[in-house]
Amino acid sequence: MNSLALSLILACSRGAPERSAEPEASVDEATQPDIVLVLVDTLRADHLGVYGYERPTSPHIDAWAQGASVFDRAYAHSGWTLASVASLFTGRLPHQHRTGHAPVADGLYCPLPDDVPTVAEQLRAAGYRTGAFINNTFLAPEFRLNRGFEHWDWVGSSNLEHRSAADTVAAALQWMGEAPDTPVYAVVHMMEPHAFYNPPEPFLGTFSDAHPLPEGQVIDRSTIVSWQTYEALPTPEQRDRLIALYDEEILTVDAAFQALLDGLEARPADRPTLVVFTADHGEEFWDHGGYEHGHTLMGELTRVPLIVKGPGFGAGRFSTVVSHTDLVRSIRRLAGVAAEPGGDLQGIAAAGSYAGPRLSVSENTLYGPPRVSIVDDGYRLDIRQDKQVVSLWKVAADASETQRVLGDQANALARPLFGQLIRIRGDAEPLASMTAAACSTEIPDPEVFSQLEALGYLDVRPEVPLDQAGGEPTGGGASAE
Ligand SMILES: [Zn+2]
C-alpha cells in the first residue's frame, strides 16, 4: 500500500487543471426553459427501478424516465450534504468552493465563501426567478448556499422529523405559479431517504415485515449509532429491515415526484420545462463495512441518479461518467449563462458524443480520515490523504465497486488516474484552503446546532478503521484481479 502510494507520487507531477471538449446541446437559446431541479437526499441510484433495482420502489420515476436522458454513471462530488450541494449550487469541486467540513478540526464547518459565485446568482442575473425548497439542516442559511435565491424556503430537520416531500412539492408549485410569465429556477429538496427511516402510511409495510414491529426488534437510535460508529454490526434481519424501510422512503419520494410532475403539467406554460432528478449522495449499507454516509467517497455514496428531461435532453441512456459539475454547465448553457472560464470541466447533453477523458472527482469527508477520490470508466482511485495511502477498485458493469485491485497491476492502473487527479486538483493533499480562519468555529444558530446534534452529526466518531473496512479485500466480492 505505502509503496504504491509512494511510487504514484513520484511518478506524477503537478500541472494545470485540464479541460476537455464538452458536447453542445442543440437548443433554442432564445427560449429560456423553466428549470426544476429535484434533489433527493441520500438516494442511491441502484435503489431505483430505472437503475435496475429489483424492488418496485419508483414506478412513477421509472415511467417518467422512459422519455428522459438517463445517466448510468453520474457522480456527486462528495459523500455528504453540505460539500456535495455546494458543488451542485456552484458548479465547482469542493477544493474550489471550499464549503464543507474543515479538515483541520472536528465540528468545524466552512460556509460558502463570498467570492464563489452561485448558479442561482447567475440565473437570477439572466432573468430567472430563483426559489429553493429545502429541508436539510446542513443547508441552513448559516451555510450561505442560499445566495442567489430570492425565495429560500428552508425548514430544518432532525432524524425523526422533517417537512414531507408532499408538502415541499406543494410549496414549490405554489411559488412557481405566482409569476408564470417569468422563467423559474426551482430546487425541490426531499429529505425522506435520510436516516432514520420512518416511512409514512400507506408506504410503511410495503417491503418491510411485521408492522408494528415486534417488541425488541425496533431499530432504535442507539443501535443505529453503534452501526454508524463501527461499534456493532446488524444481524441479517436488522439489515434487511433497515433497507426495506429505506426503500419505503423512496416510495414516498416517488409519489411526491409524480405530484410535482402533475403540477408542472397543469401549469399554463409558454416555455419548455427542464426537469432534473438527482441526489446529493447515496447511503452505505455495509458495502465496504460501514453504514450511512459522510465517511467515504466510494460509489455507494457518490454515485447518484441523474435523469434529465427537457430541451436538449430526450430519451436516451448514457453509460459515460458524468458529474454534478457537468450538469451545472448544461443548466447554465440552457439558461443563456456563459460558462465560467476554468470553472467547469465538462458538460452533459443527450445530443453529442463525449470527447476527452470522462472523470469525476469527489472530496471532503465528514467523518474519519480526510479523503479524495477519482473515478473513470473502469476504476476508482481512493486516497486517504492524511497518510497518503491509496486503494484502487474496479468499477463493475453495474457500477458497483467491490473488487479491489492489488499488486503491480494496481500500480500500473492507478498511475494515470493519479495523474488526472493532480492535473485537476493540483495535489492530493487535504484541503488546505479550508482553514480555521475561513470557517465557522461553531454553528451560529443554537437551534441549527441542536438539529445537527439530533441528526447525529455532532457525535465525534472514533478514528474509523477505513483501511480495514474499505481498504482490504472484503468477503466474497474482492479479488486480486
Ligand atoms: Zn444529504
XYZ file of C-alpha atoms and ligand atoms in Angstrom:
482
model
C 0.000 0.000 0.000
C 2.593 2.524 1.052
C 4.973 1.584 -1.728
C 2.125 2.005 -4.201
C 1.362 5.442 -2.811
C 4.992 6.486 -2.946
C 5.540 5.308 -6.499
C 2.427 7.122 -7.626
C 3.505 10.352 -6.026
C 6.965 10.128 -7.531
C 5.605 9.282 -10.958
C 3.230 12.208 -11.259
C 3.980 15.873 -11.462
C 1.745 18.792 -10.775
C 0.050 20.594 -13.588
C -2.696 22.974 -14.505
C -6.330 21.829 -14.353
C -7.257 20.055 -17.553
C -10.338 20.866 -19.541
C -11.826 18.670 -22.169
C -14.125 19.400 -25.040
C -17.736 19.460 -24.000
C -20.728 18.491 -26.077
C -23.195 21.149 -27.039
C -26.917 20.596 -26.857
C -28.943 21.761 -29.808
C -31.376 24.079 -28.058
C -33.002 27.346 -28.903
C -31.158 29.690 -26.598
C -33.695 32.427 -27.205
C -36.174 30.456 -25.102
C -35.138 30.122 -21.510
C -36.752 26.991 -20.096
C -38.146 26.700 -16.624
C -35.595 24.620 -14.731
C -36.805 22.370 -11.913
C -34.057 20.562 -10.021
C -35.369 17.750 -7.842
C -32.732 16.966 -5.237
C -33.374 13.883 -3.129
C -31.277 13.487 -0.008
C -29.392 10.225 0.483
C -30.743 8.360 -2.562
C -28.647 5.581 -4.035
C -29.063 5.245 -7.779
C -29.149 1.472 -7.539
C -32.284 1.509 -5.383
C -34.422 2.851 -8.242
C -36.137 0.602 -10.768
C -34.768 2.654 -13.658
C -31.285 1.702 -12.447
C -32.102 -1.976 -12.197
C -33.317 -2.383 -8.610
C -35.402 -5.493 -8.120
C -37.944 -3.871 -5.788
C -40.611 -1.584 -7.280
C -39.506 1.480 -5.312
C -40.002 4.021 -8.108
C -42.836 3.284 -10.551
C -43.538 6.951 -11.341
C -39.901 7.920 -11.669
C -39.321 4.892 -13.901
C -42.234 5.779 -16.183
C -41.142 9.412 -16.487
C -37.568 8.327 -17.191
C -38.728 6.447 -20.302
C -38.643 9.722 -22.221
C -35.632 11.224 -20.453
C -31.862 11.119 -20.638
C -30.751 8.596 -18.043
C -27.129 8.782 -16.925
C -25.970 5.445 -15.541
C -22.642 6.682 -14.217
C -23.376 10.033 -12.590
C -21.440 11.174 -9.536
C -21.753 13.751 -6.790
C -18.586 15.486 -5.671
C -18.818 14.487 -2.043
C -20.456 11.835 0.118
C -22.470 14.142 2.380
C -24.854 17.023 2.057
C -23.054 20.317 2.540
C -19.974 19.691 0.401
C -21.969 17.938 -2.313
C -24.752 20.504 -2.613
C -22.191 23.300 -2.651
C -20.791 21.740 -5.840
C -24.269 21.396 -7.310
C -25.061 25.028 -6.467
C -21.752 26.465 -7.726
C -20.504 24.105 -10.415
C -17.181 23.797 -8.618
C -15.352 20.983 -6.918
C -15.016 21.026 -3.111
C -11.407 22.208 -3.216
C -12.621 25.121 -5.344
C -15.749 26.160 -3.426
C -14.184 25.424 -0.006
C -17.528 24.610 1.603
C -17.974 21.661 3.920
C -16.155 20.027 6.798
C -12.894 21.724 7.682
C -10.186 19.053 7.767
C -8.389 20.988 10.491
C -10.770 20.110 13.340
C -13.830 18.076 14.188
C -17.042 20.051 14.356
C -15.705 22.901 12.228
C -17.751 23.729 9.160
C -16.952 26.090 6.317
C -19.825 28.115 4.825
C -19.750 29.128 1.165
C -17.116 31.875 0.787
C -18.323 35.217 -0.510
C -16.028 35.088 -3.547
C -17.585 31.909 -5.002
C -20.439 32.712 -7.401
C -23.544 30.552 -7.352
C -25.665 29.171 -10.157
C -28.710 30.849 -8.606
C -26.994 34.246 -8.744
C -26.082 33.689 -12.379
C -29.565 32.544 -13.392
C -31.173 35.384 -11.464
C -28.961 37.851 -13.333
C -30.098 36.170 -16.559
C -33.728 36.936 -15.762
C -34.835 33.910 -13.754
C -36.937 33.834 -10.622
C -34.948 31.671 -8.244
C -36.501 29.619 -5.467
C -35.390 26.712 -3.300
C -37.464 24.450 -1.055
C -35.019 22.815 1.301
C -35.267 20.512 4.315
C -31.747 19.581 5.459
C -30.191 21.389 8.407
C -26.806 21.294 6.692
C -28.386 23.636 4.150
C -29.415 26.177 6.786
C -28.900 29.831 5.819
C -25.821 29.885 8.045
C -24.012 27.828 5.417
C -24.809 30.521 2.797
C -25.865 28.241 -0.034
C -28.984 30.415 -0.225
C -27.055 33.173 -2.011
C -28.802 33.988 -5.295
C -32.171 32.521 -4.309
C -34.743 35.281 -3.989
C -37.035 32.778 -2.283
C -35.333 30.380 0.168
C -37.925 28.171 1.848
C -35.848 26.237 4.332
C -37.216 24.027 7.114
C -34.694 22.448 9.449
C -34.898 18.760 10.233
C -33.871 16.092 12.652
C -33.590 12.399 12.042
C -37.117 11.963 13.350
C -38.882 14.970 11.873
C -38.739 16.832 8.601
C -41.129 18.551 6.236
C -42.663 15.943 3.963
C -41.818 15.716 0.280
C -45.520 16.224 -0.496
C -45.634 19.499 1.451
C -42.358 20.609 -0.109
C -43.724 19.974 -3.605
C -46.913 21.885 -2.782
C -44.920 24.886 -1.577
C -42.755 24.830 -4.695
C -45.703 24.592 -7.077
C -47.459 27.481 -5.365
C -44.369 29.668 -5.661
C -43.824 28.694 -9.295
C -47.384 29.684 -10.086
C -47.117 33.177 -8.654
C -45.380 34.743 -11.666
C -45.929 32.464 -14.647
C -44.553 34.963 -17.161
C -41.026 34.756 -15.774
C -38.787 31.691 -16.183
C -38.076 29.925 -12.915
C -35.139 28.051 -11.476
C -36.598 25.959 -8.657
C -34.772 23.487 -6.410
C -37.092 20.971 -4.729
C -35.324 19.011 -1.989
C -36.775 15.835 -0.441
C -35.447 14.508 2.856
C -37.232 11.166 3.167
C -34.430 8.637 2.450
C -32.168 10.227 5.077
C -31.793 8.209 8.304
C -33.731 7.486 10.418
C -36.179 5.802 8.091
C -39.762 6.387 9.154
C -41.882 5.764 6.049
C -45.436 7.032 6.420
C -48.669 5.303 5.603
C -49.573 3.931 3.123
C -45.966 3.049 2.215
C -44.934 1.554 5.569
C -45.033 -2.207 5.293
C -44.756 -2.387 1.515
C -41.335 -4.040 1.712
C -40.676 -4.297 5.454
C -42.218 -7.008 7.548
C -44.082 -7.184 10.828
C -45.789 -3.874 11.429
C -45.947 -2.897 14.112
C -42.521 -4.361 14.700
C -42.361 -6.989 17.412
C -41.229 -5.791 20.818
C -37.459 -5.738 20.969
C -36.977 -5.671 17.221
C -37.405 -1.953 16.742
C -34.254 -0.339 15.393
C -33.645 2.419 17.904
C -31.258 5.319 17.701
C -28.575 3.855 19.944
C -28.450 0.756 17.783
C -28.135 2.814 14.619
C -25.404 4.982 16.139
C -23.495 1.834 17.107
C -23.585 0.844 13.433
C -22.514 4.315 12.314
C -19.522 4.225 14.618
C -18.423 0.699 13.667
C -19.056 -0.474 17.218
C -21.553 -3.108 16.138
C -22.892 -4.832 13.066
C -26.561 -5.551 12.382
C -27.986 -9.012 12.275
C -29.063 -10.072 8.779
C -32.670 -9.489 9.848
C -31.911 -5.973 11.090
C -30.043 -5.140 7.910
C -32.868 -6.391 5.725
C -35.428 -4.452 7.721
C -33.328 -1.290 7.583
C -33.021 -1.500 3.804
C -36.727 -2.281 3.427
C -37.619 0.831 5.413
C -35.189 2.888 3.313
C -36.856 1.558 0.184
C -40.269 2.557 1.524
C -38.972 6.104 1.989
C -38.097 6.036 -1.728
C -41.706 5.141 -2.471
C -42.684 8.306 -0.614
C -40.349 10.315 -2.824
C -41.726 8.617 -5.918
C -45.284 9.664 -5.071
C -44.254 13.255 -4.345
C -42.305 13.391 -7.597
C -45.395 12.370 -9.530
C -47.360 15.106 -7.753
C -44.716 17.576 -8.871
C -44.935 16.350 -12.481
C -48.723 16.642 -12.356
C -48.472 20.170 -11.012
C -45.998 21.188 -13.675
C -48.203 19.653 -16.360
C -51.215 21.604 -15.135
C -49.489 24.981 -15.344
C -50.170 27.296 -18.241
C -46.762 27.239 -19.896
C -45.418 29.197 -22.810
C -41.915 27.857 -22.419
C -40.370 24.411 -22.133
C -39.500 22.892 -18.774
C -36.286 21.098 -17.927
C -36.748 18.651 -15.069
C -33.657 17.208 -13.401
C -33.858 14.342 -10.906
C -30.749 13.675 -8.822
C -29.449 13.182 -5.261
C -26.768 14.790 -3.126
C -25.215 11.439 -2.211
C -26.109 7.819 -1.552
C -26.144 5.624 1.524
C -23.819 2.802 2.535
C -25.351 -0.437 3.737
C -22.062 -2.099 4.662
C -20.920 -2.256 1.015
C -17.421 -1.554 2.357
C -18.028 -2.287 6.015
C -19.832 0.887 7.091
C -23.286 2.397 7.363
C -24.904 5.718 6.465
C -22.920 8.444 4.713
C -20.230 11.081 5.089
C -17.402 8.695 5.935
C -16.109 7.628 2.489
C -16.260 8.605 -1.182
C -16.947 5.154 -2.620
C -19.580 4.626 -5.274
C -22.419 3.724 -2.910
C -22.062 7.263 -1.541
C -21.024 9.278 -4.598
C -22.876 7.566 -7.448
C -26.259 9.253 -7.722
C -29.269 9.090 -10.011
C -29.189 11.689 -12.780
C -32.210 11.782 -15.044
C -32.917 14.827 -17.205
C -35.885 15.598 -19.416
C -36.500 18.771 -21.391
C -34.874 20.833 -24.141
C -31.695 19.102 -25.289
C -32.417 16.031 -23.202
C -34.598 13.489 -24.966
C -34.889 9.771 -24.457
C -31.521 8.074 -24.138
C -29.295 6.038 -21.914
C -25.683 7.027 -21.285
C -23.016 4.979 -19.600
C -20.288 7.596 -19.723
C -19.033 9.119 -16.472
C -20.733 12.431 -15.710
C -20.974 14.552 -12.591
C -22.885 17.340 -10.931
C -20.487 19.965 -12.259
C -21.216 18.655 -15.764
C -24.900 19.127 -15.038
C -24.333 22.690 -13.868
C -22.549 23.542 -17.093
C -25.547 22.338 -19.069
C -28.016 24.229 -16.863
C -26.053 27.428 -17.378
C -25.994 26.915 -21.136
C -29.728 26.265 -21.324
C -30.399 29.389 -19.257
C -28.217 31.509 -21.513
C -25.498 31.971 -18.905
C -21.911 31.917 -20.145
C -19.681 29.184 -18.804
C -17.207 30.245 -16.148
C -13.650 30.312 -17.513
C -11.918 27.370 -15.926
C -14.811 26.823 -13.597
C -16.222 23.717 -15.203
C -14.561 20.658 -16.582
C -17.202 19.051 -18.743
C -20.815 19.336 -19.771
C -23.537 16.841 -20.473
C -26.150 16.682 -23.172
C -28.158 13.977 -24.742
C -27.217 15.056 -28.233
C -23.493 14.806 -28.637
C -20.617 12.475 -28.322
C -18.446 12.831 -25.274
C -14.924 13.869 -26.152
C -11.942 13.571 -23.885
C -11.481 11.584 -20.701
C -14.541 11.362 -18.507
C -13.753 11.590 -14.847
C -15.338 12.599 -11.591
C -13.508 13.815 -8.504
C -15.035 13.588 -5.032
C -13.623 15.198 -1.911
C -14.284 16.226 1.680
C -15.353 13.518 4.098
C -17.365 14.445 7.162
C -16.154 11.644 9.422
C -12.951 9.689 9.700
C -9.750 10.432 7.787
C -9.759 13.069 5.010
C -10.097 11.525 1.567
C -10.105 12.380 -2.119
C -11.240 10.059 -4.878
C -11.360 9.942 -8.665
C -13.332 7.569 -10.866
C -13.263 6.904 -14.607
C -14.935 4.372 -16.869
C -13.201 1.406 -15.303
C -11.644 2.206 -11.930
C -11.848 4.264 -8.761
C -8.710 5.543 -7.092
C -9.328 6.383 -3.441
C -6.723 8.237 -1.373
C -6.623 8.560 2.381
C -4.954 11.949 2.480
C -3.541 12.051 5.993
C -1.371 9.022 5.310
C -1.205 9.194 1.502
C -2.470 5.630 1.321
C -4.250 4.691 -1.879
C -6.529 1.892 -2.952
C -7.781 1.011 -6.422
C -11.171 -0.535 -7.124
C -12.605 -1.945 -10.322
C -15.951 -0.467 -11.328
C -18.204 -3.330 -12.396
C -20.735 -3.228 -15.209
C -23.443 -2.447 -12.657
C -21.255 0.425 -11.316
C -20.580 -1.343 -8.014
C -17.070 -1.098 -6.591
C -16.442 -4.221 -4.544
C -13.484 -5.640 -6.442
C -10.154 -4.436 -5.108
C -7.163 -4.372 -7.482
C -3.870 -5.292 -5.865
C -0.196 -5.627 -6.634
C 1.709 -4.468 -9.693
C -1.435 -4.305 -11.741
C -2.887 -1.797 -9.279
C 0.221 0.362 -9.558
C 0.070 0.418 -13.353
C -3.651 1.110 -13.496
C -3.630 3.720 -10.755
C -0.853 5.881 -12.181
C -2.855 7.555 -14.983
C -5.796 8.160 -12.641
C -3.487 9.742 -10.110
C -2.062 11.928 -12.858
C -5.541 13.093 -13.824
C -6.297 13.902 -10.199
C -3.155 16.011 -9.905
C -3.934 17.844 -13.140
C -7.463 18.643 -11.939
C -6.704 19.393 -8.319
C -3.051 20.422 -8.153
C -2.166 17.950 -5.416
C -3.643 15.132 -3.354
C -3.300 16.867 -0.013
C -6.131 17.639 2.441
C -7.964 20.856 1.692
C -5.542 23.481 2.925
C -7.878 26.162 1.613
C -10.427 25.180 4.283
C -8.700 26.525 7.358
C -9.915 27.548 10.768
C -9.585 31.193 9.760
C -12.018 30.738 6.882
C -14.553 28.563 8.676
C -17.028 28.952 11.484
C -15.847 27.562 14.775
C -19.415 26.664 15.616
C -22.815 26.679 14.029
C -24.052 30.225 14.636
C -27.669 29.458 15.415
C -28.224 27.349 18.566
C -31.344 25.855 17.009
C -29.370 24.735 13.973
C -26.765 23.263 16.281
C -29.363 21.260 18.170
C -30.828 19.963 14.912
C -27.444 18.768 13.733
C -26.966 17.084 17.071
C -30.303 15.363 16.596
C -29.175 14.247 13.167
C -26.217 12.566 14.834
C -23.752 14.784 13.025
C -22.045 16.152 16.120
C -21.114 12.781 17.517
C -17.360 12.555 17.423
C -16.686 9.242 15.835
C -13.620 7.227 16.703
C -10.886 7.001 14.137
C -12.785 4.932 11.629
C -10.877 1.820 10.597
C -11.482 2.520 6.946
C -8.466 0.601 5.794
C -9.973 -2.403 7.473
C -13.473 -1.638 6.331
C -12.807 -0.409 2.834
C -9.148 -0.819 2.154
C -8.766 -4.537 2.482
C -10.428 -7.137 0.335
C -13.884 -7.803 1.658
C -15.600 -11.115 1.842
C -16.635 -12.652 -1.414
C -16.529 -9.702 -3.777
C -12.892 -8.788 -3.693
C -10.133 -10.358 -5.668
C -6.620 -9.595 -6.674
C -7.748 -9.421 -10.281
Zn -27.566 14.726 2.173
